[in-house]
XYZ file of C-alpha atoms in Angstrom:
687
model
C -3.996 -2.636 -28.788
C -6.136 -4.901 -26.610
C -5.151 -6.819 -23.541
C -7.379 -8.454 -20.967
C -7.512 -11.199 -18.402
C -10.385 -13.359 -17.368
C -8.426 -13.886 -14.192
C -5.408 -12.052 -12.829
C -3.038 -14.811 -13.830
C -2.938 -14.178 -17.561
C -3.626 -11.668 -20.335
C -6.012 -12.355 -23.196
C -6.913 -10.603 -26.398
C -10.505 -11.301 -27.352
C -10.189 -14.682 -25.702
C -6.938 -15.737 -27.442
C -3.461 -15.914 -25.980
C -0.743 -14.217 -28.040
C 2.753 -15.537 -28.798
C 1.707 -18.930 -27.504
C 4.387 -21.001 -29.261
C 7.096 -19.000 -27.527
C 5.232 -19.081 -24.220
C 4.676 -22.816 -24.420
C 8.301 -23.452 -25.327
C 9.515 -21.413 -22.378
C 7.101 -23.077 -19.968
C 7.992 -26.538 -21.234
C 11.712 -25.889 -20.917
C 11.181 -24.509 -17.430
C 9.379 -27.682 -16.384
C 11.679 -30.173 -18.100
C 15.108 -28.685 -17.489
C 16.678 -29.581 -14.123
C 17.501 -26.710 -11.826
C 20.129 -26.780 -9.158
C 18.916 -25.491 -5.788
C 20.778 -22.522 -4.356
C 22.310 -22.605 -0.906
C 20.075 -21.224 1.808
C 22.503 -18.409 2.517
C 22.385 -17.267 -1.086
C 18.598 -17.232 -1.048
C 18.559 -15.162 2.130
C 20.667 -12.467 0.483
C 18.223 -11.860 -2.369
C 16.624 -8.440 -1.980
C 12.987 -8.564 -1.015
C 10.296 -6.917 -3.111
C 6.705 -7.180 -1.950
C 3.378 -5.387 -1.739
C 0.901 -5.369 1.140
C -2.693 -4.114 0.964
C -4.072 -2.549 4.119
C -7.758 -2.567 5.020
C -8.153 1.178 4.369
C -6.057 4.231 3.538
C -2.730 4.066 5.383
C -2.241 6.719 8.063
C 1.032 5.682 9.736
C 4.118 3.664 8.782
C 6.854 2.842 11.300
C 10.015 0.954 10.403
C 11.633 -0.653 13.445
C 13.360 -3.850 14.547
C 10.496 -4.905 16.803
C 11.711 -8.446 17.580
C 15.415 -7.531 17.758
C 16.524 -9.976 15.070
C 18.703 -7.424 13.283
C 16.204 -6.731 10.475
C 13.496 -4.070 10.554
C 9.808 -4.889 10.580
C 6.980 -2.605 9.466
C 4.117 -1.331 11.609
C 1.266 -0.235 9.321
C -1.808 1.614 10.611
C -4.912 2.170 8.467
C -7.543 4.870 8.857
C -10.115 2.371 10.134
C -7.899 1.706 13.154
C -6.404 -1.629 12.108
C -2.711 -2.120 12.857
C -0.663 -4.692 10.919
C 2.850 -5.906 11.689
C 4.749 -7.037 8.598
C 8.016 -8.926 8.535
C 10.950 -7.699 6.466
C 9.677 -9.778 3.532
C 6.157 -8.349 3.766
C 4.529 -11.311 5.520
C 1.678 -10.377 7.873
C 2.656 -11.334 11.437
C -0.494 -10.148 13.183
C -3.302 -7.620 12.924
C -4.936 -5.638 15.744
C -8.282 -3.785 15.393
C -8.138 -0.569 17.426
C -11.662 0.293 16.289
C -11.188 3.956 15.392
C -8.820 6.347 13.637
C -5.335 6.116 15.109
C -4.079 9.555 16.113
C -0.542 8.486 17.011
C 1.517 5.297 17.149
C 5.101 4.447 18.096
C 7.457 1.658 19.149
C 9.201 1.540 22.531
C 10.673 -0.847 25.104
C 8.947 -0.614 28.478
C 10.594 -3.607 30.187
C 13.761 -5.710 30.338
C 12.593 -7.946 27.494
C 14.612 -7.026 24.368
C 11.517 -7.272 22.165
C 9.715 -3.966 21.702
C 6.166 -2.901 22.467
C 3.812 -0.790 20.347
C 1.815 2.104 21.795
C -1.115 3.685 19.995
C -3.827 6.249 20.637
C -7.321 5.791 19.247
C -10.585 7.395 20.395
C -9.006 8.853 23.579
C -7.639 5.412 24.493
C -3.917 4.805 25.009
C -3.229 1.136 24.261
C -0.038 -0.873 24.681
C 0.571 -3.971 22.535
C 3.226 -6.638 22.887
C 5.540 -7.480 19.990
C 3.177 -10.367 19.279
C 0.127 -8.094 18.929
C -1.443 -8.896 22.313
C -3.030 -6.007 24.197
C -1.144 -5.435 27.459
C -3.318 -2.619 28.744
C -5.521 0.259 27.630
C -6.388 3.450 29.520
C -8.587 6.450 28.841
C -6.697 9.690 28.274
C -7.810 12.851 30.077
C -6.089 15.840 28.452
C -8.238 18.258 30.477
C -9.531 17.592 33.973
C -13.248 18.404 34.427
C -14.019 21.116 37.024
C -14.150 19.837 40.594
C -17.799 20.897 41.147
C -18.793 18.870 38.099
C -17.023 15.814 39.475
C -18.463 16.347 42.946
C -22.103 16.796 41.997
C -22.445 14.896 38.707
C -21.818 11.439 37.326
C -18.753 10.237 35.422
C -20.876 10.345 32.264
C -21.332 14.092 32.777
C -17.562 14.461 33.026
C -17.080 12.640 29.728
C -19.764 14.775 28.104
C -17.995 17.924 29.323
C -14.671 16.653 27.969
C -16.175 15.779 24.575
C -16.817 19.458 23.815
C -13.071 20.056 23.555
C -11.641 18.744 20.301
C -8.227 17.871 21.715
C -6.243 15.267 19.822
C -2.948 13.540 20.432
C -0.241 14.908 18.132
C 2.710 12.693 19.113
C 3.652 9.841 21.386
C 7.350 9.165 21.921
C 9.483 6.788 24.010
C 11.192 8.762 26.786
C 13.513 7.170 29.368
C 12.937 9.909 31.901
C 14.947 8.319 34.742
C 17.813 6.713 32.792
C 17.075 3.130 33.906
C 17.182 1.759 30.350
C 13.410 1.226 30.163
C 11.192 3.559 28.189
C 8.276 5.505 29.524
C 5.786 7.098 27.140
C 5.270 10.826 26.701
C 2.080 12.096 25.070
C 1.754 15.495 23.390
C -1.746 16.909 22.887
C -2.873 19.454 20.320
C -3.532 22.004 23.091
C 0.117 21.937 24.204
C -0.220 19.633 27.213
C 2.358 16.912 27.955
C 1.677 13.733 29.943
C 4.196 11.056 30.940
C 3.052 7.452 31.579
C 4.941 4.522 33.060
C 5.129 0.941 31.772
C 1.740 0.106 33.325
C -0.129 3.127 31.988
C -0.019 5.119 35.233
C 0.404 8.876 34.963
C 3.818 10.037 36.239
C 3.399 13.752 35.579
C 1.419 16.217 33.509
C 2.669 19.552 32.154
C 0.133 22.191 31.128
C 2.296 25.324 31.326
C 2.011 25.886 27.591
C -1.509 24.575 27.026
C -4.595 26.479 25.938
C -7.869 24.597 26.212
C -9.634 25.920 23.148
C -6.763 26.681 20.776
C -4.538 24.575 18.557
C -1.041 25.771 19.424
C 0.757 24.020 16.506
C 2.841 21.778 18.735
C 5.704 19.339 18.078
C 8.437 17.727 20.155
C 11.796 15.984 19.817
C 13.337 13.572 22.342
C 17.149 13.545 22.552
C 20.127 13.567 24.926
C 21.488 17.010 24.109
C 24.175 17.285 26.807
C 25.584 13.744 26.669
C 24.739 12.785 30.283
C 22.804 9.651 29.206
C 19.543 11.296 30.263
C 17.090 12.386 27.599
C 15.427 15.767 27.359
C 12.186 16.885 25.715
C 12.424 19.758 23.245
C 8.899 21.112 22.971
C 7.919 23.735 20.408
C 4.569 25.502 20.319
C 2.932 28.612 18.903
C 1.959 31.193 21.526
C -1.292 32.771 20.282
C -1.005 35.619 22.775
C 2.513 36.655 21.780
C 1.962 35.663 18.139
C 5.278 33.873 17.832
C 6.518 30.411 18.734
C 8.471 29.300 21.770
C 10.786 26.379 22.442
C 11.079 24.750 25.866
C 13.615 22.152 27.020
C 12.326 19.875 29.803
C 14.106 17.118 31.739
C 12.629 13.848 32.956
C 11.440 15.396 36.219
C 9.236 17.932 34.398
C 11.716 20.735 35.126
C 12.484 23.486 32.619
C 16.205 23.472 31.830
C 16.072 26.965 30.342
C 14.984 29.876 32.512
C 13.067 31.333 29.594
C 11.675 29.614 26.506
C 13.575 30.275 23.301
C 11.521 32.564 21.021
C 11.139 31.510 17.386
C 9.683 34.017 14.948
C 6.544 32.815 13.183
C 5.128 29.263 13.531
C 7.473 26.314 14.115
C 7.016 23.980 11.141
C 9.777 21.364 11.597
C 12.152 20.205 14.304
C 14.934 17.615 14.354
C 18.351 16.941 15.899
C 21.648 16.987 14.027
C 25.121 15.841 15.283
C 26.914 19.138 14.592
C 28.542 19.472 18.028
C 31.911 18.297 19.329
C 32.291 14.507 19.217
C 28.926 14.245 17.521
C 26.898 15.942 20.242
C 23.394 16.914 19.206
C 21.948 20.324 18.420
C 18.325 21.239 17.851
C 17.435 22.341 14.330
C 14.155 24.256 14.166
C 12.430 25.447 10.990
C 9.653 28.008 10.767
C 6.933 29.061 8.358
C 8.823 32.332 8.020
C 11.587 30.461 6.209
C 14.218 30.514 8.962
C 16.330 27.628 10.288
C 17.596 27.955 13.882
C 20.370 25.826 15.401
C 20.317 25.752 19.210
C 22.453 23.851 21.745
C 21.663 22.490 25.220
C 22.512 25.824 26.876
C 20.013 27.736 24.687
C 22.794 29.351 22.679
C 22.351 29.935 18.968
C 25.057 27.957 17.187
C 24.223 29.795 13.951
C 22.623 33.042 13.179
C 19.305 31.863 11.666
C 19.608 30.745 8.047
C 16.877 32.267 5.901
C 15.380 30.584 2.839
C 12.518 33.113 2.526
C 9.935 30.372 2.069
C 8.236 28.178 4.688
C 10.370 25.268 5.879
C 8.376 22.052 5.410
C 10.919 19.330 6.293
C 14.191 18.882 8.189
C 16.336 15.782 8.566
C 19.948 14.826 9.257
C 22.179 13.000 6.776
C 25.810 12.051 6.347
C 28.211 11.771 3.428
C 31.713 10.332 3.825
C 31.752 11.018 7.550
C 30.501 14.615 7.326
C 27.144 15.276 9.023
C 24.626 17.315 7.058
C 21.351 19.073 7.743
C 18.853 18.756 4.896
C 15.999 21.244 4.616
C 12.981 21.309 2.295
C 10.751 24.268 1.504
C 7.242 25.019 0.311
C 8.477 25.804 -3.223
C 10.330 22.553 -3.974
C 13.845 23.544 -2.862
C 16.185 21.194 -0.959
C 19.283 22.624 0.770
C 22.161 20.711 2.414
C 23.978 22.546 5.246
C 27.354 21.751 6.789
C 28.038 22.003 10.516
C 29.482 25.519 10.142
C 26.262 26.737 8.543
C 27.551 26.951 4.978
C 25.559 25.461 2.145
C 26.980 22.318 0.585
C 24.442 22.564 -2.233
C 20.983 23.812 -3.179
C 18.650 21.883 -5.470
C 15.562 23.491 -7.005
C 13.326 20.627 -8.050
C 10.407 22.654 -9.433
C 11.075 25.344 -12.071
C 7.713 26.999 -11.360
C 8.278 26.934 -7.574
C 4.705 25.739 -7.029
C 5.158 22.322 -5.388
C 6.094 21.716 -1.733
C 8.591 19.327 -0.226
C 6.379 17.029 1.861
C 9.062 14.919 3.517
C 12.789 14.129 3.551
C 14.156 10.758 4.710
C 17.684 9.397 4.873
C 18.971 5.893 5.567
C 22.563 4.825 6.236
C 25.495 7.241 5.779
C 26.257 7.615 2.070
C 29.784 6.803 0.901
C 29.452 6.934 -2.890
C 28.249 9.707 -5.180
C 25.979 7.247 -6.984
C 24.191 6.205 -3.804
C 20.990 7.951 -2.713
C 21.492 10.349 0.178
C 17.890 11.420 0.649
C 14.424 10.476 -0.565
C 12.364 13.565 -1.327
C 8.571 13.463 -1.389
C 7.435 16.240 -3.709
C 3.800 17.225 -3.357
C 1.475 18.293 -6.203
C 0.790 21.871 -7.183
C -1.972 23.674 -5.321
C -5.385 22.610 -6.583
C -4.150 19.302 -7.987
C -5.273 15.972 -6.558
C -2.373 14.022 -8.070
C -0.242 11.752 -5.916
C 3.194 12.821 -4.701
C 6.386 12.222 -6.646
C 9.355 10.541 -4.961
C 12.846 11.641 -5.980
C 16.181 10.169 -4.932
C 19.009 12.705 -4.627
C 22.674 11.764 -4.397
C 25.191 13.372 -2.009
C 26.176 15.955 -4.651
C 22.492 16.867 -5.304
C 22.402 14.842 -8.532
C 18.933 13.496 -9.286
C 19.296 9.710 -9.428
C 15.719 8.613 -10.036
C 12.201 10.014 -10.109
C 9.153 7.888 -9.282
C 6.208 9.893 -10.553
C 2.863 9.965 -8.731
C 3.544 6.969 -6.510
C 3.065 8.324 -2.970
C -0.469 9.063 -1.800
C 0.145 9.527 1.924
C 3.488 11.313 2.377
C 4.852 8.231 4.155
C 7.402 6.889 1.642
C 10.804 6.240 3.249
C 14.386 5.534 2.194
C 15.579 2.537 4.225
C 18.314 0.034 4.872
C 16.242 -2.524 6.760
C 19.018 -5.068 7.419
C 21.988 -2.648 7.583
C 23.771 -4.391 4.708
C 24.670 -1.187 2.898
C 22.046 -1.724 0.207
C 19.084 0.615 0.109
C 15.366 -0.088 0.006
C 12.512 2.281 -0.727
C 9.183 1.802 1.027
C 6.462 3.280 -1.185
C 3.242 4.182 0.628
C 0.221 4.412 -1.627
C -3.431 4.961 -0.699
C -4.022 1.565 0.921
C -0.855 -0.341 0.005
C 2.807 -0.348 0.933
C 5.453 -1.651 -1.435
C 9.133 -2.375 -0.748
C 11.565 -1.811 -3.611
C 15.123 -3.122 -3.477
C 17.435 -0.420 -4.803
C 20.864 -2.013 -4.309
C 23.646 0.385 -5.325
C 22.136 3.287 -7.241
C 18.503 2.880 -8.253
C 16.220 0.709 -10.308
C 13.323 1.749 -12.530
C 10.524 -0.414 -11.210
C 7.975 2.091 -9.943
C 4.701 2.398 -11.844
C 3.673 5.710 -13.346
C 0.662 6.170 -11.067
C -1.337 4.496 -8.342
C -5.063 4.145 -7.700
C -6.827 2.497 -4.783
C -9.812 0.221 -5.343
C -10.630 0.024 -1.619
C -11.175 -3.679 -2.289
C -9.297 -6.665 -3.640
C -9.308 -6.737 -7.463
C -11.072 -9.676 -9.088
C -10.488 -9.101 -12.814
C -8.611 -6.711 -15.091
C -9.149 -5.705 -18.716
C -6.713 -3.489 -20.657
C -8.144 -2.181 -23.954
C -7.699 0.811 -26.250
C -11.435 1.526 -26.242
C -11.309 4.864 -28.082
C -8.604 3.848 -30.612
C -6.344 6.764 -29.657
C -3.239 4.587 -29.338
C -3.367 4.547 -25.518
C -4.870 1.733 -23.482
C -7.564 2.220 -20.880
C -7.934 0.054 -17.792
C -11.106 -1.588 -16.516
C -10.854 -3.188 -13.079
C -13.552 -5.267 -11.447
C -13.316 -5.464 -7.666
C -14.602 -8.062 -5.265
C -16.921 -5.482 -3.697
C -18.922 -5.374 -6.957
C -17.596 -2.070 -8.294
C -16.305 -1.576 -11.826
C -13.596 1.082 -12.331
C -12.647 2.616 -15.696
C -9.308 4.470 -15.650
C -7.425 6.272 -18.381
C -3.661 6.699 -18.842
C -3.610 9.778 -16.605
C -4.996 7.842 -13.608
C -8.322 9.667 -13.959
C -11.511 7.720 -13.307
C -13.733 8.197 -16.352
C -16.563 6.263 -14.731
C -17.317 4.050 -11.763
C -20.380 1.791 -11.504
C -21.500 -0.665 -8.852
C -23.287 -3.621 -10.469
C -22.857 -5.630 -7.253
C -21.756 -9.130 -6.429
C -18.158 -10.282 -6.788
C -16.672 -9.409 -10.186
C -14.511 -12.370 -11.211
C -14.080 -12.130 -15.004
C -13.864 -9.395 -17.628
C -13.563 -9.695 -21.412
C -13.862 -7.548 -24.506
C -16.706 -8.195 -26.944
C -16.141 -6.517 -30.315
C -18.998 -6.811 -32.809
C -18.660 -7.192 -36.567
C -19.581 -3.512 -36.847
C -16.574 -2.574 -34.707
C -18.542 -1.686 -31.570
C -16.730 -2.494 -28.323
C -18.564 -3.847 -25.298
C -17.465 -5.179 -21.918
C -18.527 -8.605 -20.672
C -18.669 -8.625 -16.879
C -19.089 -11.811 -14.848
C -20.511 -11.339 -11.362
C -21.116 -13.931 -8.681
C -22.902 -13.998 -5.366
C -23.141 -16.567 -2.568
C -25.717 -16.067 0.192
C -27.370 -18.081 2.956
C -31.105 -18.585 2.461
C -33.906 -18.785 5.004
C -33.365 -22.546 5.196
C -29.686 -21.971 6.113
C -28.660 -23.445 2.778
C -26.057 -21.829 0.564
C -27.521 -20.132 -2.496
C -25.308 -19.327 -5.467
C -26.028 -17.054 -8.380
C -24.064 -15.716 -11.320
C -24.709 -13.025 -13.907
C -23.539 -12.458 -17.453
C -23.535 -8.653 -17.560
C -22.789 -6.880 -20.868
C -22.028 -3.155 -20.747
C -21.208 -0.362 -23.123
C -17.800 1.324 -22.899
C -19.410 4.138 -20.878
C -20.449 1.675 -18.161
C -24.144 1.569 -19.079
C -25.679 -1.913 -18.907
C -26.887 -3.329 -22.241
C -28.295 -6.607 -20.952
C -27.947 -9.103 -18.127
C -28.564 -12.851 -17.871
C -28.819 -14.496 -14.408
C -27.793 -18.110 -13.800
C -28.596 -20.291 -10.810
C -24.927 -21.042 -10.139
C -21.630 -19.217 -9.784
C -19.827 -18.666 -13.087
C -16.281 -20.035 -13.030
C -14.998 -19.538 -16.599
C -15.552 -17.222 -19.555
C -14.767 -17.339 -23.268
C -15.735 -14.608 -25.760
C -15.136 -15.769 -29.332
C -16.809 -16.095 -32.723
C -17.677 -19.793 -32.667
C -20.307 -19.738 -35.436
C -18.450 -17.658 -38.050
C -21.337 -15.171 -38.129
C -19.293 -12.051 -37.421
C -20.406 -11.243 -33.890
C -18.666 -13.219 -31.142
C -20.539 -15.447 -28.710
C -20.263 -15.553 -24.944
C -19.589 -18.980 -23.420
C -19.567 -19.479 -19.664
C -18.911 -22.449 -17.414
C -20.488 -22.787 -13.986
C -19.548 -24.178 -10.614
C -22.076 -26.998 -11.069
C -20.469 -28.283 -14.276
C -22.720 -26.664 -16.890
C -21.791 -24.695 -20.018
C -24.016 -22.002 -21.572
C -23.604 -20.125 -24.854
C -25.211 -16.736 -25.537
C -25.226 -14.478 -28.549
C -24.031 -10.887 -28.315
C -27.713 -9.882 -28.178
C -28.735 -11.990 -25.136
C -30.044 -15.062 -26.968
C -29.292 -18.412 -25.348
C -27.871 -20.589 -28.129
C -27.311 -23.882 -26.331
C -26.262 -25.468 -23.066
C -24.305 -28.588 -22.135
C -23.767 -30.438 -18.889
C -20.541 -32.064 -17.724
C -22.238 -33.586 -14.710
C -21.646 -37.338 -14.479
C -24.829 -39.385 -14.469
C -26.169 -39.557 -10.949
C -23.365 -37.366 -9.587
C -22.544 -33.766 -8.846
C -20.737 -31.688 -11.412
C -17.414 -30.021 -10.744
C -16.633 -26.393 -11.638
C -15.791 -25.704 -15.271
C -12.489 -23.879 -14.777
C -11.162 -23.493 -18.336
C -12.696 -23.093 -21.807
C -10.719 -23.233 -25.063
C -11.745 -23.270 -28.724
C -9.727 -25.367 -31.213
C -10.347 -26.533 -34.788
C -11.431 -30.088 -35.490
C -9.220 -31.820 -38.057
C -12.140 -34.034 -39.026
C -14.601 -31.482 -40.404
C -12.930 -28.090 -39.864
C -15.617 -27.272 -37.310
C -14.591 -25.636 -34.024
C -14.473 -27.837 -30.939
C -14.847 -26.499 -27.437
C -12.447 -28.022 -24.904
C -13.530 -27.701 -21.272
C -11.627 -28.502 -18.078
C -13.612 -29.587 -15.034
C -11.740 -30.834 -12.002
C -9.249 -33.427 -13.233
C -11.202 -34.189 -16.414
C -10.914 -32.769 -19.921
C -13.971 -32.755 -22.209
C -14.624 -32.186 -25.901
C -17.892 -30.321 -26.477
C -19.613 -30.408 -29.880
C -21.414 -27.106 -30.375
C -23.391 -27.846 -33.551
C -25.207 -30.935 -32.481
C -26.970 -32.523 -29.555
C -24.213 -34.956 -28.639
C -23.203 -35.111 -25.009
C -19.699 -33.846 -24.172
C -16.996 -36.484 -24.577
C -14.433 -37.058 -21.863
C -11.037 -37.120 -23.617
C -8.557 -37.181 -20.709
C -8.401 -37.810 -16.967
C -5.532 -36.725 -14.714
C -4.622 -37.658 -11.126
C -4.677 -33.966 -10.104
C -6.946 -31.017 -10.992
C -6.247 -29.245 -14.270
C -4.741 -25.790 -13.784
C -4.670 -24.524 -17.367
C -5.001 -25.534 -21.022
C -3.480 -23.973 -24.142
C -4.012 -24.560 -27.834
C -1.088 -25.353 -30.157
C -0.725 -25.343 -33.907
C 1.819 -27.903 -35.051
C 2.263 -29.946 -38.247
C 1.291 -33.599 -38.205
C -2.469 -33.649 -38.817
C -4.188 -36.231 -36.583
C -1.018 -36.975 -34.605
C -0.078 -33.345 -34.046
C -0.015 -32.009 -30.506
C -2.894 -29.530 -30.329
C -3.366 -29.147 -26.577
C -0.981 -28.375 -23.728
C -2.465 -29.261 -20.334
C -0.979 -28.174 -17.014
C -1.722 -29.924 -13.737
C 0.213 -29.809 -10.491
C 3.892 -30.533 -11.300
C 2.986 -31.901 -14.742
C 2.609 -30.681 -18.341
C 0.987 -32.938 -20.955
C 0.634 -32.661 -24.730
C -2.504 -34.060 -26.410
C -3.890 -34.438 -29.912
C -7.177 -32.731 -30.719
C -8.995 -35.928 -29.758
C -7.164 -36.094 -26.442
């Protein structure tokens, strides 16, 4: 089976469109039949489904109603430091270049304006952005103060050099209303266990280093919550004590005071922490998981609400959920087990997702409270087995632990989330791939619209070819990217080969010889500025074997804008016909012989790009006729003579596409279907 597309808009097989009569009929009916516009309200209720490509691998995804319009937006951070804000329908609102890897990012409200701000940390800089993407301020973070003698007798550069020797990163930044005035401050947690609190202008309010160690990573994490219901938030701060060789949990108020006289000891390393409304009237308790497999539930007074629950395997994820008014604590383990706990500590259910117990739960996310057994309660990100580089699976579990849907190998970053972005009771799933995010509308239950695997090109695709190259009954995928790289992928998402011929790959086609050998025709283009500041264009016809090795290459002094691979001479091997941006057409044999060339340039004028090429049969002599579209003109090109191309039709708007038809009627039969803007026209073979 062979599929391909010279451009991303359509699929070709060896240059011919399949099932064209049906396609043409459907397109014609779509154009001719009147449609009644829907009311605006009805259009607004249609579930959104979109895809956004980030500039690099995605490192952070935050879902939040930034502009307070009742619908969540998406803050996307890439590994090159670029931050994008997307609307609920995936439209890019703004983009901010932070310039380096973003260590932490969050949304908060630092003033009386209802719209939120965005704080981020990159390259030791704490930066605050407005909801419109404007930088409000940026300060340098100092997790460790240089020694006083160094500051007294050396320059500031020496202080920075001293600080650079300590590899201290920011682990979390969280909004924290430390004084209860309704405006957020920002608390920063460093990898060495230090806490710093900053006000709305970036000024340091206080710094806590009681639990910090300068040269050790203390495996830190924190949770902000109002645990005692006094409308003042507390900071629950967990860290591993390398001296005692167990973890400790501190509870700190907004004035940097420890609420507990002694930290709460937690055996082993703390691996997850969350809050769950298991107290009276929905008051919050701290749920803490450890690598030793224990789950601790602790209240504001440092009392254990439960005796620790033991799952015997490292806890990798904790989150709160709700089903029919009953709060639940959901826990995931290193061996693919998900457990739902009730407030009294009993298990509601246990789900073992991996029979071999060799895949970890990476993340658990919940959305709105579930009310129906067929609704998803939690989205589970299931990691690959140790030693595998496959992407994560995403599974949707219902409230009774029934598996609703599995999306295999779709999450590359561990950032996929179950959402209800407009609080309408209908779920969405945000899939995070390598460098793309994709929003799926689930409605009630689930829908099977996730692909089987994902692969990042690190560049925008320019052309795609789908062919069963090895005749094993399974198609392979060849993708040409705009950065000049050619990717060959098999059904298992493995890259069989990757070559970099250069330029901008705009077209791909299959060339199959009379002997049955398959080759790949690659069209590459390049536009540069010469020494005379004039634009210089070049195109290449590049023919490659199915292993990526180049067989031959033919340069042209213009960008190539169209491609047709077809047997026009009835000699067995197909020919390669290309149209250029300057209005010329060239034909080459499969062995790199130039057969002929034609020009569509008007006399004394500049040619327009040849955008479409189509081969039809002449009813006059049964010889093939090449039909070429250039701008708003349609030409008939005789290939076995020296006659100049004949203009057969002119339209008021540029031609978008042309299709060949086979209908009865001889000379008067409609043989061509031509699409321009808002118009479809049928023509005879003479035009």
